[in-house]
Coordinates of C-alpha atoms in Angstrom, one line a residue:
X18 CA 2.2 -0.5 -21.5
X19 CA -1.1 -2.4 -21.8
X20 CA -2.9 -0.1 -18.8
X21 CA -1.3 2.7 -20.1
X22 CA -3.3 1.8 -23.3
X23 CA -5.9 0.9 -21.8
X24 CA -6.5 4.5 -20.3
X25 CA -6.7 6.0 -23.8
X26 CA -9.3 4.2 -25.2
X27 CA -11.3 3.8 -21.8
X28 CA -14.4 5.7 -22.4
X29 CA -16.9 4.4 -19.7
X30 CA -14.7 5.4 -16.5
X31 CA -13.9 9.1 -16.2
X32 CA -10.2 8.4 -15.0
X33 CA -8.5 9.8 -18.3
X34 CA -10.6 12.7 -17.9
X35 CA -9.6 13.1 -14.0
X36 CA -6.0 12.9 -14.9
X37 CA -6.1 14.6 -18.0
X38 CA -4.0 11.5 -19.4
X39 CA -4.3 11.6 -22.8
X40 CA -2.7 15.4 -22.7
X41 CA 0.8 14.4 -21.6
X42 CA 0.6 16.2 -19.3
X43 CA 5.5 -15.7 2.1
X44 CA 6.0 -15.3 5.8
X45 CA 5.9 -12.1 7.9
X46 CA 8.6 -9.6 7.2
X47 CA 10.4 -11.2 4.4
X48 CA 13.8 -10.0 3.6
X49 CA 14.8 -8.1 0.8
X50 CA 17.9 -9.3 -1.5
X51 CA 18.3 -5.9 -3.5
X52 CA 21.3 -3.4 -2.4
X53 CA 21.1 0.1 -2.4
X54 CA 21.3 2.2 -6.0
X55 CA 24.7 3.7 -6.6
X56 CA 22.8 7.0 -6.6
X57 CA 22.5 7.1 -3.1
X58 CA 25.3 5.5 -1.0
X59 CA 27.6 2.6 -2.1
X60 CA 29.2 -0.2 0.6
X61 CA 32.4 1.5 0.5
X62 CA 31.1 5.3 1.1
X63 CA 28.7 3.3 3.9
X64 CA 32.1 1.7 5.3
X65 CA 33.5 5.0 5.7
X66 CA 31.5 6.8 7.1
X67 CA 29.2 4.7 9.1
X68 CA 25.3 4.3 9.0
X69 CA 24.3 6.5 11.5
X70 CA 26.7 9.2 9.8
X71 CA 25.2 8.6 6.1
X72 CA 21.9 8.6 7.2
X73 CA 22.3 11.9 9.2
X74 CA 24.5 13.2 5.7
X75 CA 22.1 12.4 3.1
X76 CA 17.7 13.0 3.0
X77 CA 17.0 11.6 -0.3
X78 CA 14.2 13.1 -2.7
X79 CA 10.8 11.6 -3.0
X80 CA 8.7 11.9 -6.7
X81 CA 5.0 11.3 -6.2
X82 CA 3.7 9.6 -8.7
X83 CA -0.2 10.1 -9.3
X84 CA -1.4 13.4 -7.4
X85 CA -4.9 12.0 -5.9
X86 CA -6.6 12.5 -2.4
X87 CA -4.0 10.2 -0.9
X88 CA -0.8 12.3 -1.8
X89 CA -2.3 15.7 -1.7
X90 CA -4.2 15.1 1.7
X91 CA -1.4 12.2 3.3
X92 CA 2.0 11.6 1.7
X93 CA 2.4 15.5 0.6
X94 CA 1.9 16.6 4.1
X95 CA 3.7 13.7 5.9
X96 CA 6.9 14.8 3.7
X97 CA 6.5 17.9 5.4
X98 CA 7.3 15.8 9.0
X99 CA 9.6 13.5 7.4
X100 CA 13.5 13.4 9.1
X101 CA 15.2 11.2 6.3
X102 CA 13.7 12.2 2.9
X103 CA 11.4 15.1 1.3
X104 CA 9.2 15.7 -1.4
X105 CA 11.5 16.2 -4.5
X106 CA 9.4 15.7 -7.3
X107 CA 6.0 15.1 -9.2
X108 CA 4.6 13.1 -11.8
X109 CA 1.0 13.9 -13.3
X110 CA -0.9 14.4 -16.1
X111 CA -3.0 17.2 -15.4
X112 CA -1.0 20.8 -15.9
X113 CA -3.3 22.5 -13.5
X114 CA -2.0 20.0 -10.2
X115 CA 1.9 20.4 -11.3
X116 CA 1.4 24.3 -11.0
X117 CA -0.5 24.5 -8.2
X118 CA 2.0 21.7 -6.2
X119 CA 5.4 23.9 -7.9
X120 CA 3.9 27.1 -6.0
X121 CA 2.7 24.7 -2.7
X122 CA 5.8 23.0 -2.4
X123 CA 8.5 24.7 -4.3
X124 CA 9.3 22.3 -6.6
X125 CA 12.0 22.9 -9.2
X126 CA 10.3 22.9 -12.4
X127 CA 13.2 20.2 -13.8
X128 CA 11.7 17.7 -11.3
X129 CA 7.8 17.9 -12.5
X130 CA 7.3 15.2 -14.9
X131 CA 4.0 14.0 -17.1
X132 CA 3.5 10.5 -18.2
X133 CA 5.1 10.6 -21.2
X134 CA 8.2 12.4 -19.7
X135 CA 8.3 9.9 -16.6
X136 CA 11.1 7.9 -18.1
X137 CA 13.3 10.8 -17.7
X138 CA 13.8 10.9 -14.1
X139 CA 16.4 8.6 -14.6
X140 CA 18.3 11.9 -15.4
X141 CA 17.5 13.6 -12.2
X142 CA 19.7 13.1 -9.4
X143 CA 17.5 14.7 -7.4
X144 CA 15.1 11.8 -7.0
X145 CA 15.9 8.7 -5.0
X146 CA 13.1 7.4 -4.1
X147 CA 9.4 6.8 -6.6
X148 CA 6.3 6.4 -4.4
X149 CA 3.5 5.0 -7.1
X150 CA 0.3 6.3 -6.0
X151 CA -2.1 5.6 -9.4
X152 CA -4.7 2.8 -9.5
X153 CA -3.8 -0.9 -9.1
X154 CA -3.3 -1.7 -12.4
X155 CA -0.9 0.8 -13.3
X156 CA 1.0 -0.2 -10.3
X157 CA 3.5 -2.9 -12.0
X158 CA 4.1 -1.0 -15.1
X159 CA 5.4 2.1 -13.7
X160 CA 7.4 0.5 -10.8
X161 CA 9.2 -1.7 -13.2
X162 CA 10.0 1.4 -15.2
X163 CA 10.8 3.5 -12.2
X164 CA 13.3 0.9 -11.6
X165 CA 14.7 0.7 -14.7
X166 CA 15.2 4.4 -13.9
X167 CA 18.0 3.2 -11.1
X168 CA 15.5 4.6 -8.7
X169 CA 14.3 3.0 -5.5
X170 CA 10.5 2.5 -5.2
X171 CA 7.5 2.3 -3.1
X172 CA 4.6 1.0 -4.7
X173 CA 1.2 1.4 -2.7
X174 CA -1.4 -1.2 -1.5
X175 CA -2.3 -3.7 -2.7
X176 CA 0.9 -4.0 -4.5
X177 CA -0.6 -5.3 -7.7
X178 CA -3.4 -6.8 -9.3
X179 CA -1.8 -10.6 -10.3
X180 CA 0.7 -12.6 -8.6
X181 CA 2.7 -12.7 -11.9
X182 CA 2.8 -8.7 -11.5
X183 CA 4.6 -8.7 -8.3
X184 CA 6.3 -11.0 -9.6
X185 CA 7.5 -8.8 -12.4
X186 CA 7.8 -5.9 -10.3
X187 CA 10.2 -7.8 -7.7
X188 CA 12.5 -8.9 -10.7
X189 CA 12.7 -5.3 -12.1
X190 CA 14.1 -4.1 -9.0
X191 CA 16.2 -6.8 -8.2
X192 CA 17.9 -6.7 -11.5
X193 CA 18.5 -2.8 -11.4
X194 CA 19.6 -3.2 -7.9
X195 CA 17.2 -0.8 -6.1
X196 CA 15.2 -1.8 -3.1
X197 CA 11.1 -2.3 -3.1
X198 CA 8.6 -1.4 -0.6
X199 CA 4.8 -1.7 0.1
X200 CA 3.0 1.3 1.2
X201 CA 1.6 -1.0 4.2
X202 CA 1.8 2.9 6.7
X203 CA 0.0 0.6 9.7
X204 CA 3.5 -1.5 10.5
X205 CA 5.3 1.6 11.6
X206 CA 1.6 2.5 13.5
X207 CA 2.2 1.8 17.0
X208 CA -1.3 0.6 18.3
X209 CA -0.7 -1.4 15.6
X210 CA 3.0 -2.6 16.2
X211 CA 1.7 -3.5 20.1
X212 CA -1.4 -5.8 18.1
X213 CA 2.1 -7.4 16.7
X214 CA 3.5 -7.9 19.9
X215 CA 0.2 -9.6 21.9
X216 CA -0.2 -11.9 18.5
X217 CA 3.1 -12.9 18.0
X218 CA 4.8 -13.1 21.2
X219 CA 1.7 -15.1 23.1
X220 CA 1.5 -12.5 25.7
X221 CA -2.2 -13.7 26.3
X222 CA -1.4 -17.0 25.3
X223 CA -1.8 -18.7 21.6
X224 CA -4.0 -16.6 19.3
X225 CA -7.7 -18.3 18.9
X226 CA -9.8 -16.1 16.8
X227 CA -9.4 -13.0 15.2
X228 CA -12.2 -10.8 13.5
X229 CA -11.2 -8.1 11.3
X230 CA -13.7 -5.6 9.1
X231 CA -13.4 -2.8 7.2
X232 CA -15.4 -0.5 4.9
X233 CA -17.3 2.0 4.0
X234 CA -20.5 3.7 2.0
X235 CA -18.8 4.5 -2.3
X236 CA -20.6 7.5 -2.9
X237 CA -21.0 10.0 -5.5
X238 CA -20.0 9.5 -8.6
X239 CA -20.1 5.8 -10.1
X240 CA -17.5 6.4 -12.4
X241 CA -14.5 6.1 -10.5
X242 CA -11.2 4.2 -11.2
X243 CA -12.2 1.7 -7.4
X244 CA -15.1 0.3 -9.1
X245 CA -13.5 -0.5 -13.1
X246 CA -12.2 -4.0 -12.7
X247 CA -9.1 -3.4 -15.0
X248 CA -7.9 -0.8 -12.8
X249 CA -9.0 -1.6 -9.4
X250 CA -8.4 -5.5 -9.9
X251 CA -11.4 -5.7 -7.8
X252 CA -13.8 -4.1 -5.4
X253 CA -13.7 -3.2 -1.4
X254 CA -11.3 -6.3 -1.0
X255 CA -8.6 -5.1 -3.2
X256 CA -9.1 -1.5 -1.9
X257 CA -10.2 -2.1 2.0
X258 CA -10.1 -6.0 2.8
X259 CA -6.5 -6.3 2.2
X260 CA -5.7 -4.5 5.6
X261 CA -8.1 -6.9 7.1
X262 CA -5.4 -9.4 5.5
X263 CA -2.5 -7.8 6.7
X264 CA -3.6 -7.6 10.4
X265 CA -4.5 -11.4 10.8
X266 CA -1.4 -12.1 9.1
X267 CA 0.9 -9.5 11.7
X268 CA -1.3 -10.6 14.6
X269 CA -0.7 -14.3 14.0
X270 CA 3.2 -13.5 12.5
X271 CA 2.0 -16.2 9.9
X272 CA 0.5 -16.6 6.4
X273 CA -2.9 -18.5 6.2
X274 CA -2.6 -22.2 4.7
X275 CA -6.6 -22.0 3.2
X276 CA -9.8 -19.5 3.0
X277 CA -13.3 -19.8 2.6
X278 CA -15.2 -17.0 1.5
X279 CA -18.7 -15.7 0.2
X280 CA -19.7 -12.8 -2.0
X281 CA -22.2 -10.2 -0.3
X282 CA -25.8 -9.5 -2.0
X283 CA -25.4 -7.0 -5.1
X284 CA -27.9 -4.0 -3.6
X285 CA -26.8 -1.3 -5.9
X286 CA -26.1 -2.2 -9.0
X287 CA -25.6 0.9 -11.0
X288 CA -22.4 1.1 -9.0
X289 CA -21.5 -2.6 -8.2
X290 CA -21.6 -3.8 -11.8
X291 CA -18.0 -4.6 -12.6
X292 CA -16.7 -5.5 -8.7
X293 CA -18.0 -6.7 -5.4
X294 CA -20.2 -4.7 -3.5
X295 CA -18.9 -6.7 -0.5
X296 CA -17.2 -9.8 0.6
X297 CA -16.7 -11.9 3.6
X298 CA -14.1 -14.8 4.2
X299 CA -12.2 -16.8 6.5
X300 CA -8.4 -17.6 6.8
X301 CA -7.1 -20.6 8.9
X302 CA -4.0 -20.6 10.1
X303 CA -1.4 -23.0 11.3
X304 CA -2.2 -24.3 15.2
X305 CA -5.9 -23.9 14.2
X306 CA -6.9 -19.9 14.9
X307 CA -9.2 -18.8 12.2
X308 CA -9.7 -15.1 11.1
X309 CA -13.5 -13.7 10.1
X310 CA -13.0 -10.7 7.9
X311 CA -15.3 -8.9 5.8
X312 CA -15.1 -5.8 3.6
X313 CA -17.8 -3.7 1.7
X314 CA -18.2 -0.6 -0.2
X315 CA -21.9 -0.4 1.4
X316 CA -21.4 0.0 5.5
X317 CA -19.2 1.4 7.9
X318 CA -17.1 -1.0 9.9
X319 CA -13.6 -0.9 11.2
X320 CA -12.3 -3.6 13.3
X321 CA -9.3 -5.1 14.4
X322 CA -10.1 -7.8 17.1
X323 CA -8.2 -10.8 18.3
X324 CA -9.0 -13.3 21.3
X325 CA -6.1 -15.7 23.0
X326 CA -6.1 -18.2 25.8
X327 CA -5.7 -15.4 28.3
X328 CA -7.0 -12.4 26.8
X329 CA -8.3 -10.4 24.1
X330 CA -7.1 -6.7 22.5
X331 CA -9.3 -4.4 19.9
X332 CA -8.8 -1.5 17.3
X333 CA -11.5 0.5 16.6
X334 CA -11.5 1.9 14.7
X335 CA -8.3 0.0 13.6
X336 CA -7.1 1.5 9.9
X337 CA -7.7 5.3 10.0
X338 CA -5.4 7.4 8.8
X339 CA -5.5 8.4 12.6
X340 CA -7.8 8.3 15.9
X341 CA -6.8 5.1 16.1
X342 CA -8.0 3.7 20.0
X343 CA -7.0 0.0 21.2
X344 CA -7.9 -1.7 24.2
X345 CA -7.0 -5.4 26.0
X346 CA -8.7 -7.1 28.5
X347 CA -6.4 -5.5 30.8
X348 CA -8.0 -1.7 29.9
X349 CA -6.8 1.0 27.2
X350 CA -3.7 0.5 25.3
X351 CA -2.7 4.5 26.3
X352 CA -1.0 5.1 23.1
X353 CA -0.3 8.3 21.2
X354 CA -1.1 8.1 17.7
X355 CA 1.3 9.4 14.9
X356 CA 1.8 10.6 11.4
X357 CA 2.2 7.1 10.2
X358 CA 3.5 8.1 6.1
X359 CA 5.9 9.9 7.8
X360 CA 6.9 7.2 9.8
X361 CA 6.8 5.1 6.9
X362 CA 8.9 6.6 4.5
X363 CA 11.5 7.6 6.8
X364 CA 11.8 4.1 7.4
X365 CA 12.4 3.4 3.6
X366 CA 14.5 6.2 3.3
X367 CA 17.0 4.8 6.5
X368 CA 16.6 1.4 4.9
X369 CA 18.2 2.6 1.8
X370 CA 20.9 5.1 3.5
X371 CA 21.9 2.2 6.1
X372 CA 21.4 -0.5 3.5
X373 CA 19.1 -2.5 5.5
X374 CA 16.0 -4.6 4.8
X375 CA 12.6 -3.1 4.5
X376 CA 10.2 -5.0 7.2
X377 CA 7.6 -4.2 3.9
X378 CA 9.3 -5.7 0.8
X379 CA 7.5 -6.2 -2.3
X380 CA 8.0 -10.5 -1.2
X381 CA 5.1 -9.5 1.2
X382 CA 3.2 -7.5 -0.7
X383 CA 3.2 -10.6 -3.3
X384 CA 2.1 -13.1 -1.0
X385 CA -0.7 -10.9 0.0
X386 CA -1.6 -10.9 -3.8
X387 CA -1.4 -14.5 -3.6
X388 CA -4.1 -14.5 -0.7
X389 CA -6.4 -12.2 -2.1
X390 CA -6.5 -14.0 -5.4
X391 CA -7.0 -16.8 -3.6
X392 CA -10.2 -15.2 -1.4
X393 CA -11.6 -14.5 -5.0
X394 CA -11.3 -17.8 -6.0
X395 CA -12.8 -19.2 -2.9
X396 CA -16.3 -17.0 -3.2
X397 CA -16.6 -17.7 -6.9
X398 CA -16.1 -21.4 -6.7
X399 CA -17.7 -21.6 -2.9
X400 CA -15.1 -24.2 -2.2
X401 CA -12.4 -24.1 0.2
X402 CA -9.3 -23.2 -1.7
X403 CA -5.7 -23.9 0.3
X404 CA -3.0 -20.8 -0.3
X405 CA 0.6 -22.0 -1.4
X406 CA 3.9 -20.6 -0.3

């Protein structure tokens, strides 16, 4: 439990006081090889009765894990939406957020857990599914406990902060039979999912370039879990850049094979002290297209743009939570946009009632680690640094 330690004795950030710790309170679309827990469904009950039956049957309980902005404005409401699952439970260390979320969302008070009573849900039938929404670094420790638990999980991006975490977290659930997913909401976002389409299926012809940016001005208070290095991993790439990774890598259907990359000037330091203030970087890919991506914690830029033999489609902005707009060569995509958590843990929670495969498994969100870490390396050393499978 070394972040878990970490948080007691961390006096610089303000996280522990935030959470009110210390008081209790690859390729594209890698399969998965974990089965579904016995809690939910087993193959013979799914034999039975048929998929489309158990899924219809069964809307398995969610537990939040971490109570932030992105589950109280985001995941909370989206379980409001959701067909297939529903927010069951909560895990937090501050007693003021577990009263105000019991009266909210009528939650049983034998499915509100601290962080020293987390282990426990491995009692609670009511909880299928753990969604781990705490900073990067806590990200592998409670996932493999959560699956120790028998319980399936959804850790969010970027998965972890070391290869030999996802690694770890993979294994836990694997070995506890329980099924892994990556909180990547944009591959069940259908501007998106049509980005997917022109990229991988040529429709304009081979992919050339694509350019892909994303950021935004930190502000307020520098004592924030995003800019500690033990618990962020890193700066704007870690946080922002790695959806800049995921959409070359969907657009192209492809992992890069090498990156270049180059740190941005440091221009405010009392913020920027421990992790990049920005980065840019540039992946090549198989056939020769190259991706251009930058991140920073110091503009505002959101970009998904890609050019091919015959034609050329843009998001932007490209990774909002919503207002998404796209457009081709041929004129304006025309597409709705939608409450993408909701679409993205329905998803999980079909995957796990019809036994199928996540497209999101924690094998991609590893070799997304693997590029990332490799993107580091590249803009420390300057050199070119080639990414392994």
């Amino acid at each position: 439990m070394k972040q878990t330690n970490y948080l007691f004795r961390h006096n610089r950030r303000k996280f522990l006081k935030d959470l009110s710790f210390a008081f209790g309170a690859t390729a594209f679309g890698l399969p998965m090889a974990s089965l579904a827990s016995n809690q939910v469904l087993n193959p013979e009950t799914l034999e039975q009765q048929g998929s489309q039956g158990a899924a219809q049957q069964k809307k398995l309980g969610i537990a939040l894990v971490g109570l932030g902005r992105y589950s109280t404005n985001q995941l909370a409401p989206a379980l409001q939406e959701t067909e297939h699952c529903y927010l069951a439970g909560i895990v937090t260390g501050t007693p003021s957020k577990a009263e105000e979320w019991k009266r909210k969302y009528n939650i049983p008070e034998k499915n509100i857990y601290n962080y020293e009573t987390y282990d426990q849900i491995a009692d609670n039938p009511d909880i299928d599914i753990i969604y781990i929404v705490l900073p990067n670094g806590m990200h592998a420790e409670y996932t493999v406990r959560g699956a120790k638990a028998k319980k399936h999980m959804i850790s969010e991006k970027p998965m972890a902060t070391s290869v030999a975490d996802c690694q770890r977290m993979i294994n836990a659930c694997k070995e506890n039979n329980v099924k892994l997913s990556i909180g990547y909401r944009l591959h069940f976002e259908p501007h998106h999912q049509r980005v997917m389409e022109l990229g991988q299926k040529q429709l304009y012809g081979p992919v050339q370039r694509i350019e892909a940016a994303d950021s935004f001005v930190f502000q307020g208070n520098p004592d924030r879990w995003r800019l500690d290095k033990e618990l962020a991993g890193g700066g704007p790439l870690m946080d922002l850049g790695i959806y800049c990774v995921q959409g070359a890598v969907y657009t192209m259907g492809q992992a890069p094979v090498a990156v270049t990359a180059k740190f941005g000037e440091v221009t405010r330091p009392e913020f920027f002290d421990e992790v990049e203030q920005s980065i840019s970087w540039q992946m090549e890919f198989p056939g020769g297209a190259v991706a251009d991506c930058s991140t920073s914690y110091n503009e505002n830029k959101n970009l998904l743009y890609g050019k091919a033999e015959k034609g050329w489609w843009r998001l932007q902005p490209s990774y909002a939570y919503g207002g998404i707009k796209g457009e081709t060569s041929e004129g304006p995509m025309n597409i709705k946009n939608v409450n993408q958590q909701a679409r993205q843990m329905d998803d999980f929670a079909r995957c796990i009632l019809e036994n199928k495969q996540t497209r999101v498994p924690g094998e991609m969100g590893l070799r997304d680690v693997r590029i990332l870490e490799a993107i580091y390396e590249a803009a420390r050393t300057g050199k070119r640094v080639e990414i392994k499978a």
